mmCIF file of C-alpha atoms and ligand atoms in Angstrom:
data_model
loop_
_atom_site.group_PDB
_atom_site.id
_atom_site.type_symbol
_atom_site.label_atom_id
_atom_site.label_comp_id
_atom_site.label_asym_id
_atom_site.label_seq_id
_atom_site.Cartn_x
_atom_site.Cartn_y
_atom_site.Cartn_z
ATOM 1 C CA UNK A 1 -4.192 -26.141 53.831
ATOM 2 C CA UNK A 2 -1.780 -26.424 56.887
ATOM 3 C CA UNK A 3 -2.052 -24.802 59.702
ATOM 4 C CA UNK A 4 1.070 -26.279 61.612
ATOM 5 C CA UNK A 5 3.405 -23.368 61.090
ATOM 6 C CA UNK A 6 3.085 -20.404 63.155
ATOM 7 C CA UNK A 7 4.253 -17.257 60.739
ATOM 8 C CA UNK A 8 3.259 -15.533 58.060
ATOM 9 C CA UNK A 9 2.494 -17.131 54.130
ATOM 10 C CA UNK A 10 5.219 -17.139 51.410
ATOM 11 C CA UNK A 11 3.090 -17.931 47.937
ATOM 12 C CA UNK A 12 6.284 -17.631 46.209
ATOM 13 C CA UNK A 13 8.483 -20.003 48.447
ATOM 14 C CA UNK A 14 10.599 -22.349 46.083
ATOM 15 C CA UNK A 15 8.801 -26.028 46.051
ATOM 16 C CA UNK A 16 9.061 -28.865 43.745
ATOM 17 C CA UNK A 17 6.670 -31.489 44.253
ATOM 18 C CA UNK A 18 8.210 -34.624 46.001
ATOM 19 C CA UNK A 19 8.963 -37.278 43.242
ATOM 20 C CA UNK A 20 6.496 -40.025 43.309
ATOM 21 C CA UNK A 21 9.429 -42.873 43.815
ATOM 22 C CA UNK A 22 10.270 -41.318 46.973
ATOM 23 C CA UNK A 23 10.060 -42.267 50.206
ATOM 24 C CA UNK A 24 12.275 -39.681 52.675
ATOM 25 C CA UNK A 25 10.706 -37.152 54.200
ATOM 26 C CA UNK A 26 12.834 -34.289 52.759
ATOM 27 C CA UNK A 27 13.800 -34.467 49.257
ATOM 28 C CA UNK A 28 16.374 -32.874 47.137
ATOM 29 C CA UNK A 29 15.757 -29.895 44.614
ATOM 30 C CA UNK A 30 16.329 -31.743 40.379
ATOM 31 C CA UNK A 31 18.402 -28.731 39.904
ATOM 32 C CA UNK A 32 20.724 -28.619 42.472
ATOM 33 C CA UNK A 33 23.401 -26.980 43.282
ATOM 34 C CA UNK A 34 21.934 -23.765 42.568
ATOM 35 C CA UNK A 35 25.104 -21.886 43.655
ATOM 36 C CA UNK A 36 27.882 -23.334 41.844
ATOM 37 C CA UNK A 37 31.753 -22.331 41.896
ATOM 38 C CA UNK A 38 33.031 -18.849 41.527
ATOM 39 C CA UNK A 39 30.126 -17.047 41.365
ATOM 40 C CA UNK A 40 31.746 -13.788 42.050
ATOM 41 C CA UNK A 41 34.996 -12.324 41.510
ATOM 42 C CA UNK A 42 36.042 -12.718 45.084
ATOM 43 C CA UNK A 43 33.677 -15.603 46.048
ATOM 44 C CA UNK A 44 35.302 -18.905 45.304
ATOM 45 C CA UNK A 45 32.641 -21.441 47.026
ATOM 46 C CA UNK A 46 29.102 -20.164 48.261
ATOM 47 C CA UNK A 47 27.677 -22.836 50.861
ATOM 48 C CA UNK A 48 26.474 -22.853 54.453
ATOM 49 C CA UNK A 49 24.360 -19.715 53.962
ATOM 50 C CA UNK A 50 20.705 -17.866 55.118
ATOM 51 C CA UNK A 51 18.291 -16.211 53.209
ATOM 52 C CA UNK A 52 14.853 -14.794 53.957
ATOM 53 C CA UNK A 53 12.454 -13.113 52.311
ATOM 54 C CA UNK A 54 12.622 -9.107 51.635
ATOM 55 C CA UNK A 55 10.675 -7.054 50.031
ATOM 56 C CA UNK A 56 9.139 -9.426 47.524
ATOM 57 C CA UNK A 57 11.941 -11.094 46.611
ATOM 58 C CA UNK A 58 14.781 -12.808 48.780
ATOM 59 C CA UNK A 59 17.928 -11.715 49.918
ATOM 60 C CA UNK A 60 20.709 -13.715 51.881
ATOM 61 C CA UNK A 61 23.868 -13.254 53.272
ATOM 62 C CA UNK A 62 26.377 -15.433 52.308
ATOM 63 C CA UNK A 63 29.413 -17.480 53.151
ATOM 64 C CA UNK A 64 31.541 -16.996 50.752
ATOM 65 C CA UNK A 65 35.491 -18.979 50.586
ATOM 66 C CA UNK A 66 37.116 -16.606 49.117
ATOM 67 C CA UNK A 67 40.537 -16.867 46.771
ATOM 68 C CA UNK A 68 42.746 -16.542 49.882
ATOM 69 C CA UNK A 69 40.380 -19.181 51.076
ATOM 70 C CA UNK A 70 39.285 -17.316 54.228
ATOM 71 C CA UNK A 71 35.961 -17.096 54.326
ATOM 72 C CA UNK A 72 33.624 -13.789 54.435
ATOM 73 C CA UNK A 73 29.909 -12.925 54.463
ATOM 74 C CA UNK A 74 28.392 -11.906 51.573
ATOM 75 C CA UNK A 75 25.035 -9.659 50.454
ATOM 76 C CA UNK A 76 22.755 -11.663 47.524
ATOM 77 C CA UNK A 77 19.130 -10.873 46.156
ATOM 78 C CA UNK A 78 16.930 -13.199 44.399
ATOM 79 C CA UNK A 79 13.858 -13.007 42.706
ATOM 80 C CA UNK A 80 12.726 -16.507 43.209
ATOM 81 C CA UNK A 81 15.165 -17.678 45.914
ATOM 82 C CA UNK A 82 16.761 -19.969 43.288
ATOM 83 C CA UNK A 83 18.708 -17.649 41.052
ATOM 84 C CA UNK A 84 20.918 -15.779 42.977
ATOM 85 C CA UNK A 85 23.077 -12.822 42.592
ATOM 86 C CA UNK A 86 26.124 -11.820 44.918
ATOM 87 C CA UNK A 87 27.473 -8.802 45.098
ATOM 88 C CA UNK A 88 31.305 -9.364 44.375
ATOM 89 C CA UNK A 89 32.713 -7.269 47.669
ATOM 90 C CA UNK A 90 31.806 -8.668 51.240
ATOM 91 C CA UNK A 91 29.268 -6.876 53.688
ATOM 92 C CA UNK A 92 31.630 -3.780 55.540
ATOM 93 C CA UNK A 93 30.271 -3.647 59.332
ATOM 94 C CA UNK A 94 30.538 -0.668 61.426
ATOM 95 C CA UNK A 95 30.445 -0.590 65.018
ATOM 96 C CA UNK A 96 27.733 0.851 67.595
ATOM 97 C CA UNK A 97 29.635 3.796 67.031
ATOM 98 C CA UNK A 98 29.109 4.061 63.533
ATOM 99 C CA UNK A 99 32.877 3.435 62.794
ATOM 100 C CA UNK A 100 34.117 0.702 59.880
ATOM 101 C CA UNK A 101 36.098 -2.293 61.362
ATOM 102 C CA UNK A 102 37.239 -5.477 59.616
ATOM 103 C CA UNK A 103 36.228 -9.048 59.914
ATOM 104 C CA UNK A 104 39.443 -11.080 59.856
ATOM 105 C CA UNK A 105 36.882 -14.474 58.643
ATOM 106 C CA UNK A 106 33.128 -14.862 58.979
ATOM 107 C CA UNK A 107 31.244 -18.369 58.393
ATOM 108 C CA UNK A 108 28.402 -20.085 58.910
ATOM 109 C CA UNK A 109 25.701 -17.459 59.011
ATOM 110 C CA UNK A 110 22.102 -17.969 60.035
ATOM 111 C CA UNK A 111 19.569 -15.027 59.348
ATOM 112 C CA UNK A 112 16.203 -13.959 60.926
ATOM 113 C CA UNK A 113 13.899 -10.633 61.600
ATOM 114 C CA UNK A 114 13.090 -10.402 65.167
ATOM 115 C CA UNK A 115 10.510 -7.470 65.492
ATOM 116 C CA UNK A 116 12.016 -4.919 62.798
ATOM 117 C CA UNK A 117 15.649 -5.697 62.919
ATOM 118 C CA UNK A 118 17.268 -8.176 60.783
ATOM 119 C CA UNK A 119 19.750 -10.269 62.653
ATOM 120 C CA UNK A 120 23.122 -12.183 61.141
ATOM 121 C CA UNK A 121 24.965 -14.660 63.426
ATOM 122 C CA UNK A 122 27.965 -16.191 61.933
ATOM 123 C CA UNK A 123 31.332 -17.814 63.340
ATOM 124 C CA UNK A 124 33.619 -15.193 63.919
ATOM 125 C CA UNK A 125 37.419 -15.193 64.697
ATOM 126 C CA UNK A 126 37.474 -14.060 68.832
ATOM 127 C CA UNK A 127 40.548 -14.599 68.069
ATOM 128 C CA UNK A 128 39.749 -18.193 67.538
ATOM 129 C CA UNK A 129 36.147 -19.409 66.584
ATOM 130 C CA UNK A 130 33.201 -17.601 68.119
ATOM 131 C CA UNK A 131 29.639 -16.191 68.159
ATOM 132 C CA UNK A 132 29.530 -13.007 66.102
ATOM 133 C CA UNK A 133 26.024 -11.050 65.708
ATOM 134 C CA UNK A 134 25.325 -8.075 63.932
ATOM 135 C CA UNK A 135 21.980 -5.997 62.815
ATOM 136 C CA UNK A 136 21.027 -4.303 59.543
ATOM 137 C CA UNK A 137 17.396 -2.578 59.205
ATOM 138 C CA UNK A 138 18.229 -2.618 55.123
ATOM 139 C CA UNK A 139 20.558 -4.559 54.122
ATOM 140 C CA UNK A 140 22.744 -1.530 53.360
ATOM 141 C CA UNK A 141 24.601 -0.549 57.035
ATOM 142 C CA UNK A 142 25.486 -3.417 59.023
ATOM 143 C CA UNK A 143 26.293 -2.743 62.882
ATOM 144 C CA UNK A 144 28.531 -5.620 64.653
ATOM 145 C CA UNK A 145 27.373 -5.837 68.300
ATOM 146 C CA UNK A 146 29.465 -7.468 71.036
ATOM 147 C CA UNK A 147 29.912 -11.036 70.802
ATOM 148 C CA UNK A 148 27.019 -13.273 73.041
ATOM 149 C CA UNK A 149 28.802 -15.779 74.642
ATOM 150 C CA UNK A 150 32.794 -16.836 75.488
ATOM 151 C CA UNK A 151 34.977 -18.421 72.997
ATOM 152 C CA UNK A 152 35.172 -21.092 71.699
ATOM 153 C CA UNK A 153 32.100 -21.352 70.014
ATOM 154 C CA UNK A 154 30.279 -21.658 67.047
ATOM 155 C CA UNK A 155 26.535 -22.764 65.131
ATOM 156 C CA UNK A 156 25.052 -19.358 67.315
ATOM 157 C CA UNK A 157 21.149 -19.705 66.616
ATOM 158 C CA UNK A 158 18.881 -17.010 67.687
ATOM 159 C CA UNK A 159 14.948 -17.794 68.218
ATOM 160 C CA UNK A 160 12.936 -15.613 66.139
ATOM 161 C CA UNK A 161 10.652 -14.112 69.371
ATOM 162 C CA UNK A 162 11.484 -13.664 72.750
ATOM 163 C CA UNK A 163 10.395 -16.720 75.050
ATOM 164 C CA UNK A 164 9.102 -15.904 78.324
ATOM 165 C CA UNK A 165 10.171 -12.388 78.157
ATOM 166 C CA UNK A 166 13.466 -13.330 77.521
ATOM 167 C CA UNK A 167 16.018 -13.957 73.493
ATOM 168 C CA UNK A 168 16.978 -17.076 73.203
ATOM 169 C CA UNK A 169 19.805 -18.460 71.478
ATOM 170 C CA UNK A 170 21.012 -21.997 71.328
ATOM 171 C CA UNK A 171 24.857 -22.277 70.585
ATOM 172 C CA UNK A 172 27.556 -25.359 70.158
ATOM 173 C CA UNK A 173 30.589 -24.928 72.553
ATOM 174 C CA UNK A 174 33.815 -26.102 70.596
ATOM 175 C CA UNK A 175 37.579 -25.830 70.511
ATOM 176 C CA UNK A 176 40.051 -23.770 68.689
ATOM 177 C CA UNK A 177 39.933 -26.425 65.578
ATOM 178 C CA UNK A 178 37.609 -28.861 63.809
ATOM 179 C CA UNK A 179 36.177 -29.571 66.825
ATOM 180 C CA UNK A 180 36.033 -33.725 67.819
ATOM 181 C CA UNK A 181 32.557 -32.988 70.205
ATOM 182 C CA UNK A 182 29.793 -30.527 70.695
ATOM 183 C CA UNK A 183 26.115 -30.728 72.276
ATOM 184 C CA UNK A 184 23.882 -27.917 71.643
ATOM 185 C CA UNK A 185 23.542 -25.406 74.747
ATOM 186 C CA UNK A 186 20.686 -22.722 75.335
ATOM 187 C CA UNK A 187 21.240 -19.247 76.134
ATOM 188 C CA UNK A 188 19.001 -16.394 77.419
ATOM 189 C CA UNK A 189 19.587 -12.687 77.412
ATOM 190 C CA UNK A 190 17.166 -9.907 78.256
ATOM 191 C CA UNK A 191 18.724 -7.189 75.902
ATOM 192 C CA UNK A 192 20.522 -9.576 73.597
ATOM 193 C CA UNK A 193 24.108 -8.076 74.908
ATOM 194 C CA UNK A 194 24.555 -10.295 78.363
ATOM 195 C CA UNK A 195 23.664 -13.943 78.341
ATOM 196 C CA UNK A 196 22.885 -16.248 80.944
ATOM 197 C CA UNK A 197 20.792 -19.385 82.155
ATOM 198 C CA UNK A 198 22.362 -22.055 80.284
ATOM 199 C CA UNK A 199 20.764 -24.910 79.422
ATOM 200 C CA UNK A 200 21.768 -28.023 77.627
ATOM 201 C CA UNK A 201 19.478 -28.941 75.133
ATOM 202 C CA UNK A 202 20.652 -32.152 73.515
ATOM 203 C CA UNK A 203 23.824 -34.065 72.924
ATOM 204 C CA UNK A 204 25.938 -35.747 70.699
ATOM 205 C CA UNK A 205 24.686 -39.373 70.327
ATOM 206 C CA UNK A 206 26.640 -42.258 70.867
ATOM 207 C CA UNK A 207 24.158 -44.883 69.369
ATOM 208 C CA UNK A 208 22.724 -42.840 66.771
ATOM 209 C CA UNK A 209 26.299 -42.896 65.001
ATOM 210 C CA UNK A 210 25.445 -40.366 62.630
ATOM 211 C CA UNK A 211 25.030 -37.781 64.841
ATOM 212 C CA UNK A 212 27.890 -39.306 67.379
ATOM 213 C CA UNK A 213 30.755 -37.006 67.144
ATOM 214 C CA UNK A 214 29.096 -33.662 67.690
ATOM 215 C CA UNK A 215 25.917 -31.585 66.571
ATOM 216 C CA UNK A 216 24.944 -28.153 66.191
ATOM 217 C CA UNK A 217 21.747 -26.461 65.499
ATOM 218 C CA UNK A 218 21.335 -25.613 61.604
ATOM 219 C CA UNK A 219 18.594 -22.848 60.681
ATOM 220 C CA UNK A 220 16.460 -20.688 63.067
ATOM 221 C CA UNK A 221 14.153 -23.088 64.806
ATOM 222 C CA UNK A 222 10.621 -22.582 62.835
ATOM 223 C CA UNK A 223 7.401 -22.581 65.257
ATOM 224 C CA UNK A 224 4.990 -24.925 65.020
ATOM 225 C CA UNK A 225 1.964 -26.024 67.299
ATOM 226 C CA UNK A 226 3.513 -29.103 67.826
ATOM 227 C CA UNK A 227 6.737 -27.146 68.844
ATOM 228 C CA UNK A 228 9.951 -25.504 67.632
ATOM 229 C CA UNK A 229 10.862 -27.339 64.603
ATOM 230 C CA UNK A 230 14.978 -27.461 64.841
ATOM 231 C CA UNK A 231 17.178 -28.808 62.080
ATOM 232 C CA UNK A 232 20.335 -29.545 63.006
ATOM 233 C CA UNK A 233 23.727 -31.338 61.966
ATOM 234 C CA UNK A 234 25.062 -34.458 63.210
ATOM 235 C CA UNK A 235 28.482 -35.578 62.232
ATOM 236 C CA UNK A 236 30.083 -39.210 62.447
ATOM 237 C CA UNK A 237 34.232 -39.483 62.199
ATOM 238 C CA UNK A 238 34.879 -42.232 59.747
ATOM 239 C CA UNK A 239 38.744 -42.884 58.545
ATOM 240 C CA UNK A 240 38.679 -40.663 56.329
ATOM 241 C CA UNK A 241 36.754 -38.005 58.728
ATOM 242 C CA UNK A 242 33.696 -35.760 59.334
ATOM 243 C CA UNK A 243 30.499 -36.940 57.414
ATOM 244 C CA UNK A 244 27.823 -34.391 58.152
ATOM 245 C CA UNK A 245 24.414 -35.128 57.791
ATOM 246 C CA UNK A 246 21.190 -33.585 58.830
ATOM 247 C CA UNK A 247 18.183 -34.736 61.566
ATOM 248 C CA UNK A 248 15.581 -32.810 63.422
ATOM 249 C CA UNK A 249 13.831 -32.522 66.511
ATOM 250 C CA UNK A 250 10.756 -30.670 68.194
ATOM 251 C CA UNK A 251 11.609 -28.771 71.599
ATOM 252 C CA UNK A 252 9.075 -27.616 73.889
ATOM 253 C CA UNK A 253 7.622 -23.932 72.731
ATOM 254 C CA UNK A 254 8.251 -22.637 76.158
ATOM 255 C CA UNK A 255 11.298 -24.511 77.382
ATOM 256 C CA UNK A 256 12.849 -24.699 74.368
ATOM 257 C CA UNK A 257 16.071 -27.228 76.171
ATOM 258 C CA UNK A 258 12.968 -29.264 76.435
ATOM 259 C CA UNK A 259 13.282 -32.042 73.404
ATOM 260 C CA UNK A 260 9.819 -33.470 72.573
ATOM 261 C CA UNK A 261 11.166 -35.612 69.752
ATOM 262 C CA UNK A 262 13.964 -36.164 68.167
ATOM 263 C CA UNK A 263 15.458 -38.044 64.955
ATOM 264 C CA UNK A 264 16.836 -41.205 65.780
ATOM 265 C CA UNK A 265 18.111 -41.758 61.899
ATOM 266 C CA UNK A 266 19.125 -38.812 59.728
ATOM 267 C CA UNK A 267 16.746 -36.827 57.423
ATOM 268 C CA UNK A 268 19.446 -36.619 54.569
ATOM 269 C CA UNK A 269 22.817 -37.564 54.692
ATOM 270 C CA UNK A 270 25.924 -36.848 51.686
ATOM 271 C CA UNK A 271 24.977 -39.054 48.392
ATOM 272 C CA UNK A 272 24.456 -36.827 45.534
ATOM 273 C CA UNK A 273 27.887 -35.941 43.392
ATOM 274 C CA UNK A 274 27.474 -32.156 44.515
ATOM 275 C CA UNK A 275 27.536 -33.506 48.229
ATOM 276 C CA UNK A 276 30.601 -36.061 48.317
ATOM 277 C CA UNK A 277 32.776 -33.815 46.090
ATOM 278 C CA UNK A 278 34.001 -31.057 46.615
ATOM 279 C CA UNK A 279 36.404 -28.992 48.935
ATOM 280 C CA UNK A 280 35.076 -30.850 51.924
ATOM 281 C CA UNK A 281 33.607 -34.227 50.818
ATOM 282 C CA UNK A 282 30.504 -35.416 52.206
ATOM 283 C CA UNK A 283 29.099 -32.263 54.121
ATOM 284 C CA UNK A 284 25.287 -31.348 54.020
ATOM 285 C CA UNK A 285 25.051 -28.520 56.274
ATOM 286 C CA UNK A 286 21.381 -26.792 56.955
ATOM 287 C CA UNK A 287 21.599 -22.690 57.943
ATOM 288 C CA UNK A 288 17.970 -21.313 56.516
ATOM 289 C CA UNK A 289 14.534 -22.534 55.840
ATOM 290 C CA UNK A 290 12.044 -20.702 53.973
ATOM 291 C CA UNK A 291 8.777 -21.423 55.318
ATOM 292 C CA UNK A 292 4.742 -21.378 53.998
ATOM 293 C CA UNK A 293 2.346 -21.208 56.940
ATOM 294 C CA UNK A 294 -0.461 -21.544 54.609
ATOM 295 C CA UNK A 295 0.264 -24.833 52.809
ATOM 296 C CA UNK A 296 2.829 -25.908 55.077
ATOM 297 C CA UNK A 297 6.536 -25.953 52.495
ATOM 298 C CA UNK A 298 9.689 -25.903 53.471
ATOM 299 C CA UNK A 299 12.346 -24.948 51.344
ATOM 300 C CA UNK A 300 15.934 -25.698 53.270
ATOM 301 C CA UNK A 301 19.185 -23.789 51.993
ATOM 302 C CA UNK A 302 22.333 -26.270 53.098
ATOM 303 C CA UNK A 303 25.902 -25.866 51.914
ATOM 304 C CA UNK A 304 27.297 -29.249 50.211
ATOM 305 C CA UNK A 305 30.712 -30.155 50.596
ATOM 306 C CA UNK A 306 32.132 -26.861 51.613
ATOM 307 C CA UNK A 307 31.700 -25.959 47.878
ATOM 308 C CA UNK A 308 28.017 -25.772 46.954
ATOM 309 C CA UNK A 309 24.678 -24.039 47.754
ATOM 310 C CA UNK A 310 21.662 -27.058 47.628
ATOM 311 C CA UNK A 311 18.147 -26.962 48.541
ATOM 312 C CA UNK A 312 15.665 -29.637 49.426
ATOM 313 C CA UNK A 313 11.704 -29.950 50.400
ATOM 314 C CA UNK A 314 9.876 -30.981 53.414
ATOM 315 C CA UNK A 315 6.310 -30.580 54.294
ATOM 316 C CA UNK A 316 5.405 -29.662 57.944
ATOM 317 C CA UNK A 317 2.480 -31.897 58.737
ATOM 318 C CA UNK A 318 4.700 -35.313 56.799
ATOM 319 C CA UNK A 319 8.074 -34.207 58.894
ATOM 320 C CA UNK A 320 6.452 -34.036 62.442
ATOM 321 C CA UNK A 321 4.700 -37.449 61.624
ATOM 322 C CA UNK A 322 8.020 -38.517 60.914
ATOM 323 C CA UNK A 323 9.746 -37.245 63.391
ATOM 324 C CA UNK A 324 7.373 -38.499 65.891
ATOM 325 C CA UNK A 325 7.130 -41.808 64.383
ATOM 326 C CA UNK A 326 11.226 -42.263 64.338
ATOM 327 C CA UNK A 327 12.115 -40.878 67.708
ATOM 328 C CA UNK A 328 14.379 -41.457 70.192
ATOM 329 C CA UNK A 329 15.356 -39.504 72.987
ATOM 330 C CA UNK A 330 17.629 -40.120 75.883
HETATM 331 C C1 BMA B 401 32.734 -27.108 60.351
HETATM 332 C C2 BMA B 401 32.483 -25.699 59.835
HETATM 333 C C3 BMA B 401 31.575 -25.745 58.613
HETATM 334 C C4 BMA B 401 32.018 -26.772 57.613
HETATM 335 C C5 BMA B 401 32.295 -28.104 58.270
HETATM 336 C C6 BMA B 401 32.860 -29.133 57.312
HETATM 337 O O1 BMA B 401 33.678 -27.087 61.393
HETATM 338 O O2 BMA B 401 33.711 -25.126 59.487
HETATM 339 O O3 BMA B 401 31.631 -24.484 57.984
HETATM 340 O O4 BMA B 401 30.997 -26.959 56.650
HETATM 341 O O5 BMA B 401 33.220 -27.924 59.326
HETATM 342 O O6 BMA B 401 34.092 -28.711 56.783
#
């Protein structure tokens, strides 16, 4: 029994055990990947992608490289969360109006239900990489509403519940390319159309070289007592470039640009075959948890290499004491 995570039970949250020989705090699923390549006719490389649960099962919305290599978002149901199925055209928005428009690319997403609306935030082409958000009730019509914040942008996170009255959304302020910095900035917006207040939250780390090129905030921060849990990326340029790898940190539940704690190593970082091969070697890149408030599991969706869908394990109560225990903030 855990009673660390503030939410709702998931019996049926994917878990495997942690191996007896190990000794991280978040371990790897045996079976990974559990999206491989071309799962769809359209979809050449599934990675970087949210689920949550639905109805019973799971569904997700996914990133999808497609065979022109531009990448869309695509709809997928599971009944276990690790067998997935993806439907083989990408998700058609409409505007507020009700009228179909066109995504020229969409990456990255992170999903979440805020009251009864599911949300989608994704990188979206401004022109030139942005915060896109959109809102389904069903997973059937998806509205686009108007972009949060100024281009360039990208890694848009929205907190699951207001905070003192007010959405939150943290955000990674970037340039037109592959980006050579980025700190993770806090937004707030009363109606979730005009956003304001800006905070910075936490920044790239110059002696923590794993996370000292840039960062950005991976899935939607998960509420603890001790907290909002964050996962987040950290990259490192090497000679023969990006390396992403994965930490965490615990920001205040009411000041969320607050950090309480913060990983001073990484929590995983690109060493399995499915992680340093690929279309992008060496990329593990968190966008979803699935949480268990009762017992405490974590299941984390990250996309490896730019090619794969991979999961790993984490525990609440074992991660804090980690995190706490391996902390350094500055
Ligand atoms: C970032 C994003 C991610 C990608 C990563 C590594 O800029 O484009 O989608 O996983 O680069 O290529």
């Amino acid at each position: 029994m855990s009673r660390t995570i503030v939410g709702e039970s998931l019996p049926n949250i994917p878990w495997e055990d942690k191996p007896t020989n190990c000794r991280e705090a978040v371990w790897r699923y045996s079976k990974n990947p559990i999206i491989k390549r071309n799962p769809g006719p359209k979809a050449a490389r599934v990675f970087n992608s949210a689920v949550i649960p639905y109805q019973g099962r799971f569904v997700g919305v996914f990133r999808a490289d497609t065979r022109n290599m531009r990448p869309q978002l695509f709809f997928g149901e599971s009944p276990d969360g690790l067998s997935w199925k993806i439907e083989p055209d990408e998700i058609q928005w409409q505007n507020e109006a009700g009228e179909t428009i066109q995504n020229s690319y969409a990456y990255d997403p992170r999903l979440l239900k805020v009251e009864d609306t599911y949300y989608i935030i994704w990188c979206d082409d401004f022109p030139g990489p942005s915060i896109g958000m959109g809102k389904t009730k069903d997973f059937i019509t998806y509205v686009k509403m108007e972009s949060p914040l100024m281009p360039f942008n990208r890694n848009g996170v929205l907190f699951p519940r207001k905070i003192n009255g007010l959405y939150a959304m943290l955000s990674r302020p970037s340039d037109s390319g592959h980006t050579p910095f980025g700190d993770i900035i806090l937004s707030y917006s009363p109606d979730l159309t005009f956003w304001g207040k800006h905070r910075l939250v936490m920044q790239r780390r110059g002696l923590s070289w794993w996370q000292g090129t840039k960062i950005g905030a991976g899935p939607t921060p998960i509420e603890t007592t001790e907290g909002w849990l964050l996962f987040y990326h950290g990259v490192i340029t090497t000679c023969n470039g990006y390396v992403y790898s994965m930490g965490a940190a615990l920001l205040d539940l009411d000041n969320p640009d607050k950090v309480l704690f913060r990983t001073r190593d990484y929590l995983a970082t690109p060493e399995e075959d499915y992680e340093t091969n690929g279309f992008v070697p060496n990329v593990f890149f968190p966008c979803a948890t699935l949480t268990d408030a009762a017992t405490g599991r974590i299941a984390i969706y990250y996309g490896a290499a730019d090619t794969y869908t991979a999961l790993a394990f984490t525990q609440v109560d074992q991660l804090i004491e980690y995190i706490k225990n391996n902390s350094e903030i500055f």
